[in-house]
XYZ file of C-alpha atoms in Angstrom:
614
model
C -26.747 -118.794 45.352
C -28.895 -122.329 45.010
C -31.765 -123.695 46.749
C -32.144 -127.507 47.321
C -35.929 -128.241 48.050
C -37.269 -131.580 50.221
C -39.973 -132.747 47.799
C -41.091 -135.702 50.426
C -42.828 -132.806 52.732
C -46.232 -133.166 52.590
C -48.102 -132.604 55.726
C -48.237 -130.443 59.027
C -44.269 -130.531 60.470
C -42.727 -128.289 63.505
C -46.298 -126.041 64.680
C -46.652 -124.947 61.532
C -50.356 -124.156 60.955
C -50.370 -124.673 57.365
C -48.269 -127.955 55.419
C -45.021 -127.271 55.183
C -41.958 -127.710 52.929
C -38.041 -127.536 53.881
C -35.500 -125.276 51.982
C -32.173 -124.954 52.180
C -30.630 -121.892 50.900
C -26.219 -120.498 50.548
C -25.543 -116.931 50.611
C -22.419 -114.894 51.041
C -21.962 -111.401 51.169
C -23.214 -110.431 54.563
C -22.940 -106.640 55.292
C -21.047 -105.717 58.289
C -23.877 -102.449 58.720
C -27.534 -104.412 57.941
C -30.022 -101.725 58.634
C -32.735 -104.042 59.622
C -35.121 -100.450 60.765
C -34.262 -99.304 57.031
C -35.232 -102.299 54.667
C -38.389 -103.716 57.482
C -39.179 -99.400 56.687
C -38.926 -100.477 52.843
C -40.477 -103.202 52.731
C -44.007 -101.768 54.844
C -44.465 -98.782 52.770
C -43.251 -99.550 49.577
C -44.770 -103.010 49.188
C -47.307 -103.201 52.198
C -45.523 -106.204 53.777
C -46.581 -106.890 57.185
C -43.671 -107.125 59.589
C -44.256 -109.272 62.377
C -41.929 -110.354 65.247
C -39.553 -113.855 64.496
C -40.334 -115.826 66.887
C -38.563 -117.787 69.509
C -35.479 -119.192 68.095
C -35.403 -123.184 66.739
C -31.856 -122.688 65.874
C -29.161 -122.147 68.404
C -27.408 -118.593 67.571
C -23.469 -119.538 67.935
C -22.822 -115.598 66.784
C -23.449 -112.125 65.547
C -22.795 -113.050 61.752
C -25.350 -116.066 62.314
C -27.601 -113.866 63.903
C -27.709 -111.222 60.886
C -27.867 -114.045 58.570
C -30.669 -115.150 60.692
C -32.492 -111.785 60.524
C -32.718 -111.623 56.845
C -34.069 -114.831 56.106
C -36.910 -113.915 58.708
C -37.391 -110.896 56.580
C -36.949 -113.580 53.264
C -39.925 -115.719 54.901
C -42.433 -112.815 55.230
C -41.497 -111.466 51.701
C -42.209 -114.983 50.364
C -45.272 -115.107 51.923
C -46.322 -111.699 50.912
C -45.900 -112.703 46.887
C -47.803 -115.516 47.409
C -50.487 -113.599 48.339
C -50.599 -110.641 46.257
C -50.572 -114.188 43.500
C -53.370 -115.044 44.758
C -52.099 -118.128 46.643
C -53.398 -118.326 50.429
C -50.024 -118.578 52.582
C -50.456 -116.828 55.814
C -48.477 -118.832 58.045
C -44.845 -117.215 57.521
C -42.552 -120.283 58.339
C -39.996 -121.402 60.349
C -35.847 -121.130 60.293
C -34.849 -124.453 61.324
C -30.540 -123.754 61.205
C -28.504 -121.197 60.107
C -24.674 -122.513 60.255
C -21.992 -122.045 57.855
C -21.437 -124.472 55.399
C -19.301 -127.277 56.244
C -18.150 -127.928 52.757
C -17.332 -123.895 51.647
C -17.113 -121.707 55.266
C -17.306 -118.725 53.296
C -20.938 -119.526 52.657
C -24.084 -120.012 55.177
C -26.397 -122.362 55.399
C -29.692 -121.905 55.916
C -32.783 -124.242 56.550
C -36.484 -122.644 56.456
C -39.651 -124.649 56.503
C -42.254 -122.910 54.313
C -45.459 -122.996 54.006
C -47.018 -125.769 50.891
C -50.182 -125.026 49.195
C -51.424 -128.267 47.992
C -51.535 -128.225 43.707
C -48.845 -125.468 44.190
C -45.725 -127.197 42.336
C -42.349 -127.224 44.455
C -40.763 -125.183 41.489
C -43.353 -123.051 42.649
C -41.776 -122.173 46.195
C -38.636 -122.548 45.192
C -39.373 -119.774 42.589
C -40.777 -117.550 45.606
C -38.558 -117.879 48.229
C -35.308 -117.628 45.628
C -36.775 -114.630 44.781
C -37.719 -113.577 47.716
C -34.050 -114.163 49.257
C -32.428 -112.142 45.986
C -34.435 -109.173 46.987
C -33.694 -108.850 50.886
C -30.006 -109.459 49.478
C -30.596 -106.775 47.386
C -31.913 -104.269 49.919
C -29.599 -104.707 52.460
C -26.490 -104.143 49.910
C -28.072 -100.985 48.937
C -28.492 -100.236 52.309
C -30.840 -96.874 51.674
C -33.174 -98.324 48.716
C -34.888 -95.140 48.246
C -34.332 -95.346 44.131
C -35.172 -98.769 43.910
C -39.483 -99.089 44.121
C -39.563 -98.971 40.045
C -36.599 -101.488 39.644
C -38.155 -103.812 42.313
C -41.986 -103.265 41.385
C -41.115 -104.240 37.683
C -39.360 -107.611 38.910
C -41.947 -107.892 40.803
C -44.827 -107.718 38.252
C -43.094 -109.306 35.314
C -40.682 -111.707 36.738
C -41.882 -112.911 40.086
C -45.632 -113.373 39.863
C -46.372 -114.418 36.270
C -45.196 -118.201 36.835
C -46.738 -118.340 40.515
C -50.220 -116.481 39.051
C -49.787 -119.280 36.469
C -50.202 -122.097 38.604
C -53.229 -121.173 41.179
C -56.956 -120.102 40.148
C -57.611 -117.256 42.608
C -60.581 -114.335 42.506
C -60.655 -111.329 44.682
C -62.852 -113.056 47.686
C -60.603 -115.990 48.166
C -57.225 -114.342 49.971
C -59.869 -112.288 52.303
C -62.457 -114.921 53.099
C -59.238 -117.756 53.810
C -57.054 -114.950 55.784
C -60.323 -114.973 58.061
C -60.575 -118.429 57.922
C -56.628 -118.824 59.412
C -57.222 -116.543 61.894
C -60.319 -118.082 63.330
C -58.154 -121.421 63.334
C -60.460 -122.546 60.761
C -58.455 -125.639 58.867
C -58.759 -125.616 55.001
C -57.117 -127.389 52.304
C -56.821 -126.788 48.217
C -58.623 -129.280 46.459
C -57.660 -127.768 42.721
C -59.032 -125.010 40.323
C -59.321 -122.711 43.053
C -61.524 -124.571 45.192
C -61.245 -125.437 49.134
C -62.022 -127.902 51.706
C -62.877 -126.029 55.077
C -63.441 -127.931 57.807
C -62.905 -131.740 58.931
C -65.291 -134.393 57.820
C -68.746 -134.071 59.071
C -68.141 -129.913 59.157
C -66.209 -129.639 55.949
C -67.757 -127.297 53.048
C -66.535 -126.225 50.044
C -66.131 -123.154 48.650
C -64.505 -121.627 45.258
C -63.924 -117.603 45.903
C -67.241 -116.466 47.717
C -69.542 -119.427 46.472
C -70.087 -122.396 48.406
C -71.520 -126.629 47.580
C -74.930 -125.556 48.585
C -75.045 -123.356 45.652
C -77.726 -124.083 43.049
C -75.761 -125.185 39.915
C -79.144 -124.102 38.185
C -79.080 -121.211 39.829
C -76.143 -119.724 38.977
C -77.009 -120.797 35.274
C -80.114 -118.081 35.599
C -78.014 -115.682 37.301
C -75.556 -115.484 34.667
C -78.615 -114.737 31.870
C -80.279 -111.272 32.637
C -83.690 -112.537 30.784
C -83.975 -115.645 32.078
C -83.274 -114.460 35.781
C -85.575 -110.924 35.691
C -88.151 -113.439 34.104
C -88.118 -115.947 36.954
C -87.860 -112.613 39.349
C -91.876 -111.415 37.728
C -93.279 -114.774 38.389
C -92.189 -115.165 41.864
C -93.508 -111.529 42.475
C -90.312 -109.814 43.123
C -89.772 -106.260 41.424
C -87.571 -106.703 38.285
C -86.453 -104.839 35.284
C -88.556 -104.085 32.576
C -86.554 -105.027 29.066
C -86.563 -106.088 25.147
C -83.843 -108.305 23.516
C -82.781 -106.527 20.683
C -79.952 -107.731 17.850
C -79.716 -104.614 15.690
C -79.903 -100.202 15.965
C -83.103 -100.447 14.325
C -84.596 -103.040 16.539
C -83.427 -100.895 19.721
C -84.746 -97.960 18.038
C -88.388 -99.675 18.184
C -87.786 -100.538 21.655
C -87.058 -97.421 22.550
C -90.672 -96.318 21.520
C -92.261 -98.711 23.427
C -90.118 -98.190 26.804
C -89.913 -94.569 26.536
C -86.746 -92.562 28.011
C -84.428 -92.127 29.283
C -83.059 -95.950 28.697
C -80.611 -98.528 29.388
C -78.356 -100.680 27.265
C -76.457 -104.061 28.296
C -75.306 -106.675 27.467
C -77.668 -110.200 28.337
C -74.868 -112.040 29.511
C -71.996 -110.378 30.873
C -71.473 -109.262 34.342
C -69.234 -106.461 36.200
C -70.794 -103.686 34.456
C -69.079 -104.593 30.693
C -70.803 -103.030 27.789
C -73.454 -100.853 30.010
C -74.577 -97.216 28.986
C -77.050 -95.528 31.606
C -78.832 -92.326 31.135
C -79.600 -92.367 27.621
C -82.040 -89.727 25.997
C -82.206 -89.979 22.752
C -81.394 -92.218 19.317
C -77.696 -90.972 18.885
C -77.307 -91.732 22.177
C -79.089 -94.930 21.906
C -77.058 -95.813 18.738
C -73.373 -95.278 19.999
C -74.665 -97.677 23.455
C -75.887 -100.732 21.147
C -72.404 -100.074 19.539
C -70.415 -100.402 23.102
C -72.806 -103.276 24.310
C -72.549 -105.673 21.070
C -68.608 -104.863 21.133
C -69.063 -107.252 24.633
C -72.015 -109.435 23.370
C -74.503 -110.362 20.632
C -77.314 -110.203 23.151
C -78.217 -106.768 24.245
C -81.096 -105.398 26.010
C -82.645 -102.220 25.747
C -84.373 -101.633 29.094
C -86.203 -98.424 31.320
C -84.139 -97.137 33.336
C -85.667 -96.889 36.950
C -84.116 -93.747 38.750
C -82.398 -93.879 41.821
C -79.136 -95.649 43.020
C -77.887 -99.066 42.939
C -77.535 -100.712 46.396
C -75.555 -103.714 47.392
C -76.962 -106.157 49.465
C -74.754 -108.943 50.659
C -76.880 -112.176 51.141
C -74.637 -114.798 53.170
C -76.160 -117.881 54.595
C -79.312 -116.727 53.375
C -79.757 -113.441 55.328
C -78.349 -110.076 54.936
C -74.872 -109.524 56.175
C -74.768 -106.313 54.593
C -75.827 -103.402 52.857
C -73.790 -101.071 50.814
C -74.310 -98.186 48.541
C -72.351 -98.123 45.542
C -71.036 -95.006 43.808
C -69.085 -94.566 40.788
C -65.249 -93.560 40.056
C -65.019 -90.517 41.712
C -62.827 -87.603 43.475
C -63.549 -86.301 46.322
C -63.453 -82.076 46.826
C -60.656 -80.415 49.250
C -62.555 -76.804 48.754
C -59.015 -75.314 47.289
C -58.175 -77.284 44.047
C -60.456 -78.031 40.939
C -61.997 -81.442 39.413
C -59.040 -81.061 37.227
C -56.037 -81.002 40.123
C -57.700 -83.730 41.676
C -57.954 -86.193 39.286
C -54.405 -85.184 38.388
C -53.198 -86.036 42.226
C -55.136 -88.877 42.392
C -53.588 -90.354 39.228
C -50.182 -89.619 40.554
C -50.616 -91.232 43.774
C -51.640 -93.858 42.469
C -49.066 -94.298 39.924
C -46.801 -94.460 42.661
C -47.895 -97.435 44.408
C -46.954 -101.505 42.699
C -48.901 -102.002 39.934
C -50.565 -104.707 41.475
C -52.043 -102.361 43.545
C -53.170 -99.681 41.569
C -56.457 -98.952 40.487
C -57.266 -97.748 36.645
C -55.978 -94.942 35.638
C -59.024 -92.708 35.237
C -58.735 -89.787 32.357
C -60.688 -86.821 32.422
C -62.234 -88.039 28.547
C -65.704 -87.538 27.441
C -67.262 -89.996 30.117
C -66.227 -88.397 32.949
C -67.095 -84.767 31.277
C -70.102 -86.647 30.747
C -71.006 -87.503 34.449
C -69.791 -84.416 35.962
C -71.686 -82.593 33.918
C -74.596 -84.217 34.996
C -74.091 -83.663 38.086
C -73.109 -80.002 37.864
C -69.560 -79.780 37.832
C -66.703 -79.026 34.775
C -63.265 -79.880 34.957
C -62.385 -76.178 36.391
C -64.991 -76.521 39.405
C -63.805 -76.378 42.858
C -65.638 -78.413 44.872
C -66.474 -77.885 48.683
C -64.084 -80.222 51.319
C -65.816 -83.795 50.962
C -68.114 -83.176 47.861
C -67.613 -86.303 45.107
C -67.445 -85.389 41.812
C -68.227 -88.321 39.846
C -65.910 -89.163 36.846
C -68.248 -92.420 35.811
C -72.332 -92.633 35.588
C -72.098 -95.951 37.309
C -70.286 -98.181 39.385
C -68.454 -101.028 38.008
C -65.835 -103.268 38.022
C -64.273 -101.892 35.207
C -63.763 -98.626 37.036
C -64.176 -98.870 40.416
C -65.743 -96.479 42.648
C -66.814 -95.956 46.290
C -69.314 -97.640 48.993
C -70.998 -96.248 51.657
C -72.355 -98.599 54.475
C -76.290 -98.475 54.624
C -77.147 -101.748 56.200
C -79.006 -99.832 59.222
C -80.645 -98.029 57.029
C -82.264 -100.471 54.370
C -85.779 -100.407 54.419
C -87.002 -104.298 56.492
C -89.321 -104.967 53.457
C -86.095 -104.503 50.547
C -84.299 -106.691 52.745
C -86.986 -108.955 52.574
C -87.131 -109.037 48.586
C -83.120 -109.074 48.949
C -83.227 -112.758 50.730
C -86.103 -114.255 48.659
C -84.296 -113.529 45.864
C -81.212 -115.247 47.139
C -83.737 -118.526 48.078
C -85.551 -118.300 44.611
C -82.202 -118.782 42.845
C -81.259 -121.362 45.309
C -77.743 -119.522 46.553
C -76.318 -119.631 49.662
C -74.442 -116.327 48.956
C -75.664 -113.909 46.675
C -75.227 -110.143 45.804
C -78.308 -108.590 44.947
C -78.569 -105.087 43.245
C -81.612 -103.138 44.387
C -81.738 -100.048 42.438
C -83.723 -97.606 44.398
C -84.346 -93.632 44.981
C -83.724 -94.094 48.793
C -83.269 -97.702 50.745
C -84.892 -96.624 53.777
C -88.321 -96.813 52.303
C -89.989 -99.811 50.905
C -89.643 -101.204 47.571
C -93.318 -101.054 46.670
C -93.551 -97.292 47.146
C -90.800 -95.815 45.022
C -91.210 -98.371 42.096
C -87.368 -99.872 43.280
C -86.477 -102.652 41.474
C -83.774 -105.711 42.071
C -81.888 -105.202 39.197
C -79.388 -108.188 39.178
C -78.744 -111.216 41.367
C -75.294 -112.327 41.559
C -73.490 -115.320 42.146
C -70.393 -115.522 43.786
C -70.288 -112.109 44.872
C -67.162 -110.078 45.739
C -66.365 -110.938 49.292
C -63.493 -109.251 51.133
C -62.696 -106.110 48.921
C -63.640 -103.201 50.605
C -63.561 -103.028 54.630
C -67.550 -103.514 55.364
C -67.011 -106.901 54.034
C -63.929 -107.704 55.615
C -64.852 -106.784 58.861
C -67.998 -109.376 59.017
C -66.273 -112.301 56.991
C -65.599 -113.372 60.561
C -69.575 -113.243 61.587
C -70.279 -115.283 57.983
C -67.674 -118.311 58.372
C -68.647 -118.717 61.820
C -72.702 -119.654 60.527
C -70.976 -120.898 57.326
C -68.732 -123.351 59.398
C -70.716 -123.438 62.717
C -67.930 -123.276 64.677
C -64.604 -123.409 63.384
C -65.159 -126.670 61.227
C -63.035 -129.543 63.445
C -64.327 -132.921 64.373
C -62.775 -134.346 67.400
C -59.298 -135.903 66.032
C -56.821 -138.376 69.281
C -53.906 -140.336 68.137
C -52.872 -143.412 69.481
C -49.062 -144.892 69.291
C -47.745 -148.223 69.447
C -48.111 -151.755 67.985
C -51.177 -154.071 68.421
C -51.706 -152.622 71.506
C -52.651 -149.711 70.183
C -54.406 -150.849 68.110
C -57.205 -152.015 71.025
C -56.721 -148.709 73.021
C -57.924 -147.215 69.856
C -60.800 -148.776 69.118
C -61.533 -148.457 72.877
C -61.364 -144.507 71.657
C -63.647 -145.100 68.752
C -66.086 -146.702 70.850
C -66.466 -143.984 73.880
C -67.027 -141.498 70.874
C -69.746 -144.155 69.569
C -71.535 -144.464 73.050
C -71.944 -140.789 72.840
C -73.756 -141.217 69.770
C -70.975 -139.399 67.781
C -69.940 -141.178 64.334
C -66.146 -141.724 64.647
C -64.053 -143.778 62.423
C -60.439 -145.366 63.109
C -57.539 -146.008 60.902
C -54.389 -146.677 60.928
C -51.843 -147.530 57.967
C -53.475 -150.229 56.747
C -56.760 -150.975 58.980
C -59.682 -148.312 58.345
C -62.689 -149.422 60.733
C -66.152 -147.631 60.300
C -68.764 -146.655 63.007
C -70.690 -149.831 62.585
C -67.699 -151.483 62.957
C -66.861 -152.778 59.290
C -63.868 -152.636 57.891
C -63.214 -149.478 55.036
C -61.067 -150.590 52.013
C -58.793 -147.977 50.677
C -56.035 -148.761 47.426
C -53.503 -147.450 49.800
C -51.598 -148.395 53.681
C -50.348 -145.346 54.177
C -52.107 -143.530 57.461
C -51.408 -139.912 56.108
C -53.603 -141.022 53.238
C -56.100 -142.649 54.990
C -56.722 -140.091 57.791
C -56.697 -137.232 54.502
C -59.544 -139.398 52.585
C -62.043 -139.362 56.135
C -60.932 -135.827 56.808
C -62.943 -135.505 53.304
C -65.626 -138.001 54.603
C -68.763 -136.200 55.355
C -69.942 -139.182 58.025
C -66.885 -139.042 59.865
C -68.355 -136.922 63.274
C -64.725 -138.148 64.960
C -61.067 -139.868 64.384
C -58.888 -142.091 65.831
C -55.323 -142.518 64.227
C -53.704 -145.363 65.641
C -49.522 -144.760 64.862
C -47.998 -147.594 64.187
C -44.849 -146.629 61.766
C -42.942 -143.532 61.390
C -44.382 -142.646 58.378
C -45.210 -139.365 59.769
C -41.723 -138.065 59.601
C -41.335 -138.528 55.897
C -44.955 -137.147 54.969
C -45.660 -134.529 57.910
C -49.285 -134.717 59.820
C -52.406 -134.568 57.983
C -54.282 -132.277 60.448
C -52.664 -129.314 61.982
C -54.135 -130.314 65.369
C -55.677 -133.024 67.694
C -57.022 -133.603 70.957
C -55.134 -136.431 72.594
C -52.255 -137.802 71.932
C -51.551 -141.164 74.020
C -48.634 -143.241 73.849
C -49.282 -146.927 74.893
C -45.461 -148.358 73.735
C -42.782 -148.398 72.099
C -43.042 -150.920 69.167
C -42.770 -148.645 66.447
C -41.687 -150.111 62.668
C -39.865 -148.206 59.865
C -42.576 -147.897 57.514
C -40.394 -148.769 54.275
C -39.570 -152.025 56.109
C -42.229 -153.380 58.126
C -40.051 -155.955 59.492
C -37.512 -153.426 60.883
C -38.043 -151.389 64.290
C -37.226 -147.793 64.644
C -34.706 -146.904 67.082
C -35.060 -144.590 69.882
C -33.736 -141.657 68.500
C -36.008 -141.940 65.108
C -38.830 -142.906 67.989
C -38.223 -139.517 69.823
C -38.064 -137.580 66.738
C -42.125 -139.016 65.779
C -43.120 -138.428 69.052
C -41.787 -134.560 69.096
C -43.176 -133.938 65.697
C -46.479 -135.333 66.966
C -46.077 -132.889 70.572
C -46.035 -129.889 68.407
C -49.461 -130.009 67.638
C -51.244 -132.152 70.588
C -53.783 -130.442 72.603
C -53.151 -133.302 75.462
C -50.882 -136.224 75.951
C -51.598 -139.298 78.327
C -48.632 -141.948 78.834
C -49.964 -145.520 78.723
């Protein structure tokens, strides 16, 4: 088996909605029985791979075998995809099979061609390394034929194998697969610009965004969020309820705190986040000792503050109001009215154990914290709880651990909402997750001594189904719209040339800022002439898609450039053709010939909105 890869693909080619790469894979060994029901079965409940439909053929089918062979590298596309994603690398657009024929060279072998989706910064190696491994495991499964034995095998070359040199090459936190799923399905475009970061949006409607956080975010800001003094501090002087703490650096310092803040206490760490290094509910100086020893094995600045009673809330701050509002439990199992704490944490930890790895949660023991917060609240490991009753197995929610949500958002109190979003504006973030801890949401803040206990940038976006279902709602003010500027290409020679800046000036007249380029001719608004160190219109038309003036574009098409780099946009609104004259853009003194000029103008029908003939 080999894989040859066409490293010259670099844009938008055959409808794909994300850039697109070509692969050619050889295989043999073709079962004469391929139980497609059996391995799509496999691959939906053992890995959670969403089967969807191939779509109409490219190919022509000239038989059954090509047909099979056919089938499983549809089934080879969506499994590539799926890694990807569970890598943290936004492919949602499953690809294409261009031609499955048998190999002229060795007929005991088929050929296949797939176009796959690219990820710019993603090396080739990259998806050559997915869908190579994606093609070995189909093979795999439909050998076997009834892979009920294999989920360990697979999961561990999964985990260790297959996503350790794709995880390598892409920076990726929980809210970025969620937030750019929603983004492809609204037909919002978005590119990688590096480090994790994104482009959505053309142009004038472009914004960038790294997991949940977005350019309007305060760099100072999230400098003050990330420092619990600093930011409860600034939260006092702008009148906004905020924890009451002392900075302490040894046992005997916290032990003087203590005394002045009275119990029960919290200890944490200054600077960390995701609930490292905190102790809640602490009553006394052994207590108090063994939590200074947990928090300063996470930090050497640790706070001793009062606790405030009550339960920490979520509220989701996006675009500077409240998307939503979340109550946040700890680690927990919930009662069936038959078994005890005990049986349930047992099933729970085998249930899980059974899913990938990269899917699991913690593994959560019954040890001395969880005896800790059951106790609390009134159960023991041999309790049987009534048939929806959470036992807790952790004092607080946290990253670390987990837990559960509850959705409270029509329920939070209009003046904690209000303390909610001026927090968000006094740290300058766009998005924000502030923690109000409070005895019950639905009354205000200044009767039940609530407090906002933490303001926090970048908040998880997209991990729990509240959130997911309103991502849609937030990109839609985020983007207004779905982020395109008006985009028409023009094709021919000089000619051209004057229909499109006949284009450019219609969009002027309507007081929209559009720009025209074409290989090597980049003309602004006012009508000057934009250098660039390159003639190349792929280029070109990528640096205005970045250009925050450009309201519109006209691509004028003068060379077939297109058909070695792809498109740079994944859509326009007009395409018009005014001729023929069409050079080879390695030789500008060469025309293409018709069947070269046929193969542009296809590649450029796939993703035209309208087409006028000159």
């Amino acid at each position: 088996m080999q894989s040859t890869i066409t490293t010259h693909q670099q844009g938008y080619r055959y409808g794909l909605r994300q850039p697109g790469n070509i692969l050619t894979f050889f295989t043999r060994s073709i079962s004469n029985n391929v139980d497609l029901e059996t391995i799509d079965d496999w691959l939906a409940t053992k890995l959670e791979v969403t089967i969807e439909p191939r779509p109409g053929y490219v190919y022509k089918v000239n038989d059954a075998e090509a047909e099979k062979v056919g089938a499983l590298m549809w089934r080879v596309l969506l499994l590539g995809r799926y890694l990807q994603q569970i890598a943290g690398i936004p492919v949602f657009d499953p690809g294409l099979i261009l031609d499955v024929r048998k190999d002229d060279k060795d007929p005991s072998q088929w050929q296949s061609r797939i176009v796959v989706p690219m990820l710019d910064g993603i090396p080739f190696k990259g998806i050559d390394h997915t869908y190579s491994s994606a093609l070995k495991l189909i093979m795999l499964l439909q050998k076997q034929g009834h892979p009920s034995g294999a989920p360990i095998t697979i999961y561990n070359v999964i985990q260790k194998k297959i996503l350790p040199p794709l995880r390598s090459m892409i920076t990726a936190g929980i809210s970025t697969i969620p937030i750019l799923r929603t983004a492809y399905r609204c037909r919002i475009p978005f590119r990688h610009i590096g480090s994790g970061i994104y482009q959505l949006g053309w142009g004038s409607k472009s914004r960038l965004m790294d997991r949940s956080s977005v350019d309007s975010d305060s760099v100072i800001g999230v400098k003050l969020t990330t420092n619990k003094i600093l930011a409860a501090s600034l939260l006092r002087a702008a009148g906004l309820p905020a924890p009451e703490h002392i900075p302490v650096n040894s046992r005997e310092q916290a032990v003087l705190a203590a005394d002045k803040l009275g119990w029960p206490l919290v200890v944490k760490p200054a600077d960390k986040e995701r609930g490292e290094g905190v102790t809640v509910s602490i009553t006394n100086k052994e207590k108090l000792s063994a939590a200074y020893k947990n928090a300063a094995s996470f930090s050497k600045q640790i706070l001793v503050e009062r606790e405030v009673p009550g339960i920490c809330y979520r509220l989701l701050i996006a675009n500077s109001k409240m998307l939503y509002a979340i109550r946040r439990g700890p680690r927990s199992v919930e009662g069936d009215g038959k078994h005890t704490v005990s049986e349930l944490v047992d099933s729970a930890n085998r249930r899980n154990k059974a899913k990938p790895s990269w899917l699991q949660e913690k593994h959560c023991p019954l040890d001395k914290q969880a005896l800790e917060a059951m106790s609390l609240a009134g159960f023991s490991p041999d309790s049987v709880p009534d048939k929806g009753v959470r036992v807790p197995l952790r004092k607080i929610e946290s990253t670390a651990w987990g837990g559960y949500i509850e959705d409270v958002g029509e329920h939070v109190h209009p003046d904690n909402r209000e303390i909610a979003e001026r927090a968000a504006r006094l740290f300058e973030l766009c998005n924000a997750g502030v923690d109000i801890i409070s005895s019950d949401i639905t009354q205000p803040w200044h009767d039940n001594g609530a407090i906002i206990n933490e303001v926090n940038y970048a908040p998880y976006f997209g991990g729990n189904d509240i959130a997911r279902s309103l991502i849609p709602v937030y990109l839609e003010k985020l983007m207004n719209g779905d982020g395109r500027i008006p985009v028409e290409i023009v094709v021919g020679s000089d000619k051209a040339v004057e229909e499109g800046r006949s284009r450019q000036e219609s969009f002027i007249r309507r007081n929209v800022d559009c720009y025209l380029t074409s290989h090597n001719l980049t003309v602004t608004p006012s009508g000057e002439h934009l250098t660039f160190p390159f003639e190349s219109l792929f280029n070109r038309a990528t640096a205005l898609l970045k250009n925050k003036s450009a309201e519109a574009l006209v691509l004028v098409v003068q060379t077939d450039e297109f058909l070695k780099t792809g498109l740079p946009i994944d859509h326009f609104d007009r395409l018009i053709h005014i001729d023929n004259d069409i050079i080879n853009w390695n030789d500008s003194n060469r025309k293409i010939n018709s069947n070269v000029r046929q193969e542009l103008l296809k590649l450029l029908q796939f993703f035209a909105q309208k087409i006028n003939k000159s």
